Structure formats: structure tokens, C-alpha cells
Coordinates of C-alpha atoms in Angstrom, one line a residue:
M470 CA -70.2 -46.9 -10.6
R471 CA -71.2 -43.5 -9.5
I472 CA -74.0 -42.6 -7.1
G473 CA -76.5 -41.7 -9.9
E474 CA -76.1 -45.1 -11.6
L475 CA -76.3 -47.0 -8.4
A476 CA -79.5 -45.1 -7.4
E477 CA -81.0 -45.9 -10.8
R478 CA -80.1 -49.6 -10.7
A479 CA -81.3 -49.9 -7.2
G480 CA -84.6 -48.1 -7.9
T481 CA -84.0 -45.4 -5.3
T482 CA -82.7 -41.8 -5.2
T483 CA -79.2 -40.4 -4.6
R484 CA -80.6 -38.6 -1.5
A485 CA -81.6 -42.0 -0.1
L486 CA -78.2 -43.4 -0.8
R487 CA -76.5 -40.5 1.0
Y488 CA -78.8 -41.1 4.0
Y489 CA -77.9 -44.8 4.0
E490 CA -74.3 -43.7 4.0
E491 CA -74.9 -41.4 7.0
L492 CA -76.4 -44.3 8.9
G493 CA -73.5 -46.5 8.0
L494 CA -75.5 -48.9 6.0
L495 CA -73.7 -48.1 2.7
P496 CA -70.0 -47.8 2.7
A497 CA -68.6 -44.4 1.7
R498 CA -65.7 -44.9 -0.7
R499 CA -64.3 -42.2 -2.9
A500 CA -62.6 -42.5 -6.2
G501 CA -59.4 -40.6 -7.0
N502 CA -61.5 -37.8 -8.4
G503 CA -63.4 -37.4 -5.1
Y504 CA -66.7 -38.9 -6.4
R505 CA -68.4 -41.6 -4.5
A506 CA -67.6 -45.0 -6.0
Y507 CA -69.8 -48.1 -5.7
D508 CA -69.6 -51.7 -7.0
E509 CA -71.9 -54.7 -7.5
E510 CA -71.7 -55.6 -3.8
D511 CA -73.1 -52.2 -2.8
L512 CA -76.0 -52.8 -5.2
R513 CA -76.5 -56.2 -3.5
L514 CA -76.6 -54.4 -0.1
L515 CA -79.1 -51.9 -1.4
R516 CA -81.4 -54.6 -2.9
Q517 CA -81.4 -56.3 0.5
I518 CA -82.3 -53.1 2.3
R519 CA -85.0 -52.3 -0.2
L520 CA -86.5 -55.8 0.0
L521 CA -86.6 -55.7 3.8
Q522 CA -88.2 -52.2 3.7
D523 CA -90.8 -53.5 1.3
F524 CA -91.6 -56.2 3.9
G525 CA -92.1 -53.4 6.5
F526 CA -88.7 -53.5 8.2
G527 CA -87.3 -50.2 9.5
L528 CA -83.8 -49.1 8.3
E529 CA -82.2 -49.9 11.6
E530 CA -83.7 -53.4 11.4
T531 CA -81.9 -53.9 8.1
R532 CA -78.5 -53.4 9.7
P533 CA -77.8 -57.0 10.8
F534 CA -78.6 -58.2 7.3
V535 CA -76.2 -55.7 5.7
E536 CA -73.5 -56.6 8.2
C537 CA -74.0 -60.2 7.4
L538 CA -73.6 -59.6 3.7
R539 CA -70.5 -57.4 4.4
A540 CA -69.0 -60.2 6.5
G541 CA -69.0 -62.4 3.3
H542 CA -72.1 -64.5 3.8
P543 CA -73.9 -65.3 0.6
E544 CA -77.3 -64.3 2.1
G545 CA -77.9 -61.4 4.5
D546 CA -80.2 -63.6 6.6
S547 CA -77.8 -66.4 7.4
C548 CA -76.3 -64.8 10.6
P549 CA -77.7 -65.1 14.1
A550 CA -78.5 -61.4 14.4
S551 CA -80.5 -61.4 11.2
L552 CA -82.5 -64.4 12.4
E553 CA -83.3 -62.6 15.6
V554 CA -84.6 -59.6 13.6
Y555 CA -86.8 -62.1 11.7
R556 CA -88.1 -63.6 15.0
R557 CA -89.0 -60.1 16.4
K558 CA -90.7 -59.1 13.1
L559 CA -92.7 -62.3 13.0
A560 CA -93.8 -61.7 16.6
E561 CA -94.7 -58.1 15.8
L562 CA -96.7 -59.3 12.7
D563 CA -98.5 -62.0 14.7
D564 CA -99.5 -59.4 17.3
C565 CA -100.8 -57.1 14.6
I566 CA -102.7 -59.9 12.9
A567 CA -104.3 -60.8 16.2
R568 CA -105.3 -57.2 16.9
L569 CA -106.8 -57.0 13.4
Q570 CA -108.7 -60.2 13.9
D571 CA -110.2 -58.8 17.1
V572 CA -111.2 -55.6 15.3
R573 CA -112.7 -57.6 12.4
A574 CA -114.8 -59.6 14.9
Q575 CA -116.1 -56.5 16.5
V576 CA -116.9 -54.9 13.2
A577 CA -118.6 -58.1 12.0
G578 CA -120.7 -58.1 15.2
Q579 CA -121.7 -54.5 14.8
F580 CA -122.6 -55.2 11.1
E581 CA -124.8 -58.2 12.1
R582 CA -126.5 -56.2 14.8
A583 CA -127.2 -53.4 12.4
V584 CA -128.6 -55.8 9.8
R585 CA -130.9 -57.4 12.3
A586 CA -132.1 -54.0 13.6
R587 CA -132.7 -52.9 10.0
D588 CA -134.6 -56.1 9.2
E589 CA -136.7 -55.8 12.3
L590 CA -137.6 -52.2 11.5
A591 CA -138.5 -53.1 7.9
A592 CA -140.7 -55.9 9.1
E593 CA -142.6 -53.6 11.5
E594 CA -143.2 -51.0 8.7
V595 CA -144.9 -53.5 6.3
R596 CA -147.1 -55.1 9.0
P597 CA -150.7 -54.1 8.5
P598 CA -152.3 -52.3 11.5
R599 CA -154.0 -54.7 13.9
C600 CA -157.5 -54.2 15.1
E601 CA -158.2 -54.7 18.7
W602 CA -160.6 -57.7 18.1
E603 CA -157.9 -59.6 16.0
E604 CA -155.7 -62.0 17.7

């Protein structure tokens, strides 16, 4: 298939495919007429790249998965290098989640403080004035 068809089937652009080719993620094969030629295996590589990008992986992080598929493995994540990328990404996500939980706790604390302050102010506003002889 030609580049336009591959881009359409992969849900991307021809520009992106050329960029993947520059990075060495997508093989650059030419047909006899000089046009780029792709097959179903290239589509499979692209789907793996796009899935990982949807998960937040950078293009360079997809390389071990692509290489694993190119080596003939049925899944791009069955090779040791791919598993290591997963480990690093999970650690990165765990760190991000922990930081977000800290920020959430701080925002919740500020919110609770603000609500208490508002309630205290509202209670003072509705309190009738006290006379000196009242206790």
C-alpha cells in the first residue's frame, strides 16, 4: 500500500509517517516506481506506536516495542527492553499520581479552611448585638 492509504488506515497523517521513517521507527521501502511501499506489518507497527502514544509514551519510548515486533514476536511488549520501558513508565506514573495526591490534599485543606472561615464570618454577621448587661 502507498503512504496515503497507510496513513488513513492508521488514523494519522503522511507527514507523521515520514517523521517516523526519519526516526527509524517505520521502514523505508520503495516500490519499483519510487513510491514508498508498506504492508500489513507496517500498519501493525503504526498501531503499536499510536496505542503507546495514547498511553502517554514518547516516540523514543516506543522504539523497543517496534523492534520487538520487527524481530518477529507476536506482541511488541514481549521483549525485555519493552518490559523495561513499561517498568519505567509505571514508576513515572506512580510518581505523578503521588504528586497529584499531595496537591489534592493541599487544595482540600485550603477548601476546608476557606469554608470554615466563611461560616465563621456568616455566623458573626447574623448574631444580634450584645448589650453590656447581657451575659
